[in-house]
Amino acid sequence: EAVLVESGGGVVQPGGSLRLSCAASGIAFAASGMRWVRQAPGKDVEWVSTISSDGGVIQYLGSVRGRFIISRDNAKNTLYLQMNDLKTGDTAKYYCIQGYGVFAAQPQSQGTQVTVSP
């Protein structure tokens, strides 16, 4: 059974930083592209970033490029999202999803809440 567990969210002020983690089990993590998506209240799921299975190809949503860094540790079956210079518009629940793509998909996990507030 595929299980993805996100953690690391919290409440920060604008300009702050957070590091999200996604622990994967039950999937061929090292062979899988992975994505981060987010969903703000009342809005559709939005794709944020994608990383290839070996970490060699990375893509970002334009509004987070230069502020967010996606990475992975295949030895630990863990995906990361370092978020810097956070803005109120980044407030959302963040989810990791298995599979390479530059589009959103419906999350199947619990997600982790990120709230950016003055």
Short mmCIF file of C-alpha atoms in Angstrom, two decimals, residues 2-114:
data_model
loop_
_atom_site.label_atom_id
_atom_site.label_comp_id
_atom_site.label_asym_id
_atom_site.label_seq_id
_atom_site.Cartn_x
_atom_site.Cartn_y
_atom_site.Cartn_z
CA ALA A 2 1.32 3.41 -1.00
CA VAL A 3 1.61 5.80 1.92
CA LEU A 4 2.80 9.41 1.73
CA VAL A 5 3.09 11.41 4.95
CA GLU A 6 3.77 15.13 4.82
CA SER A 7 5.17 17.12 7.73
CA GLY A 8 6.91 20.38 8.53
CA GLY A 9 4.10 22.86 8.08
CA GLY A 10 3.33 25.63 10.53
CA VAL A 11 2.55 29.30 11.01
CA VAL A 12 5.17 31.82 9.94
CA GLN A 13 5.37 35.52 9.23
CA PRO A 14 5.90 36.85 5.71
CA GLY A 15 9.54 36.45 4.79
CA GLY A 16 9.93 33.37 6.93
CA SER A 17 11.00 29.86 5.96
CA LEU A 18 9.74 26.33 6.38
CA ARG A 19 11.00 22.95 5.23
CA LEU A 20 8.38 20.39 4.31
CA SER A 21 9.07 16.66 4.22
CA CYS A 22 7.21 13.80 2.58
CA ALA A 23 8.01 10.31 3.82
CA ALA A 24 7.09 7.62 1.31
CA SER A 25 6.49 3.93 1.81
CA GLY A 26 4.96 1.19 -0.29
CA ILE A 27 6.10 2.76 -3.57
CA ALA A 28 9.16 2.51 -5.77
CA PHE A 29 10.29 5.93 -4.56
CA ALA A 30 13.73 5.96 -6.17
CA ALA A 31 12.16 5.18 -9.54
CA SER A 32 9.38 7.75 -9.26
CA GLY A 33 9.15 11.37 -10.19
CA MET A 34 7.50 13.32 -7.39
CA ARG A 35 5.47 16.49 -7.11
CA TRP A 36 4.36 19.02 -4.54
CA VAL A 37 0.92 20.52 -4.94
CA ARG A 38 -1.06 22.86 -2.68
CA GLN A 39 -4.65 23.80 -2.05
CA ALA A 40 -5.78 27.04 -0.48
CA PRO A 41 -9.24 27.28 1.07
CA GLY A 42 -11.90 27.59 -1.60
CA LYS A 43 -9.43 27.13 -4.44
CA ASP A 44 -8.43 24.33 -6.78
CA VAL A 45 -5.37 22.20 -6.23
CA GLU A 46 -2.32 23.98 -7.67
CA TRP A 47 0.87 22.34 -8.89
CA VAL A 48 3.97 23.76 -7.15
CA SER A 49 7.05 21.78 -8.15
CA THR A 50 8.25 18.54 -9.71
CA ILE A 51 11.46 16.55 -9.45
CA SER A 52 12.55 13.61 -11.57
CA SER A 53 13.45 10.27 -10.02
CA ASP A 54 17.16 11.03 -9.93
CA GLY A 55 16.74 14.70 -9.06
CA GLY A 56 18.25 15.79 -12.33
CA VAL A 57 15.18 17.57 -13.70
CA ILE A 58 13.32 20.11 -11.57
CA GLN A 59 10.50 22.46 -12.42
CA TYR A 60 8.68 25.16 -10.46
CA LEU A 61 5.51 27.17 -10.60
CA GLY A 62 6.51 30.66 -11.67
CA SER A 63 5.39 32.34 -8.46
CA VAL A 64 7.62 30.14 -6.28
CA ARG A 65 10.68 29.93 -8.52
CA GLY A 66 13.67 31.43 -6.74
CA ARG A 67 12.02 31.01 -3.32
CA PHE A 68 11.26 27.28 -3.08
CA ILE A 69 13.70 24.40 -3.51
CA ILE A 70 12.55 20.84 -4.13
CA SER A 71 14.90 17.98 -3.33
CA ARG A 72 14.87 14.31 -2.48
CA ASP A 73 16.83 11.67 -0.63
CA ASN A 74 16.25 8.35 -2.32
CA ALA A 75 18.12 6.49 0.42
CA LYS A 76 15.56 7.78 2.93
CA ASN A 77 12.52 7.61 0.63
CA THR A 78 11.89 11.26 1.45
CA LEU A 79 10.92 14.30 -0.62
CA TYR A 80 11.55 17.84 0.60
CA LEU A 81 10.39 21.36 -0.14
CA GLN A 82 12.46 24.20 1.29
CA MET A 83 10.29 27.31 1.27
CA ASN A 84 11.97 30.68 1.74
CA ASP A 85 10.68 34.26 1.68
CA LEU A 86 7.17 33.01 2.26
CA LYS A 87 4.27 35.21 1.24
CA THR A 88 0.66 35.30 2.40
CA GLY A 89 -0.31 33.86 -0.98
CA ASP A 90 1.61 30.69 -0.12
CA THR A 91 -0.90 29.87 2.60
CA ALA A 92 -2.34 26.45 1.73
CA LYS A 93 -2.27 22.80 2.61
CA TYR A 94 0.68 21.18 0.86
CA TYR A 95 0.69 17.63 -0.46
CA CYS A 96 3.19 15.35 -2.14
CA ILE A 97 2.14 13.19 -5.05
CA GLN A 98 3.88 10.32 -6.78
CA GLY A 99 4.53 10.77 -10.46
CA TYR A 100 6.32 13.17 -12.77
CA GLY A 101 4.27 15.99 -14.26
CA VAL A 102 3.84 19.74 -14.27
CA PHE A 103 0.19 19.69 -13.44
CA ALA A 104 -1.91 19.28 -10.33
CA ALA A 105 -3.52 16.04 -9.28
CA GLN A 106 -5.94 15.15 -6.55
CA PRO A 107 -4.00 14.39 -3.36
CA GLN A 108 -4.51 11.07 -1.60
CA SER A 109 -2.63 11.96 1.60
CA GLN A 110 -3.31 14.19 4.62
CA GLY A 111 -1.05 17.07 3.68
CA THR A 112 0.60 19.64 5.94
CA GLN A 113 -0.78 23.12 6.58
CA VAL A 114 1.32 26.19 5.86
#
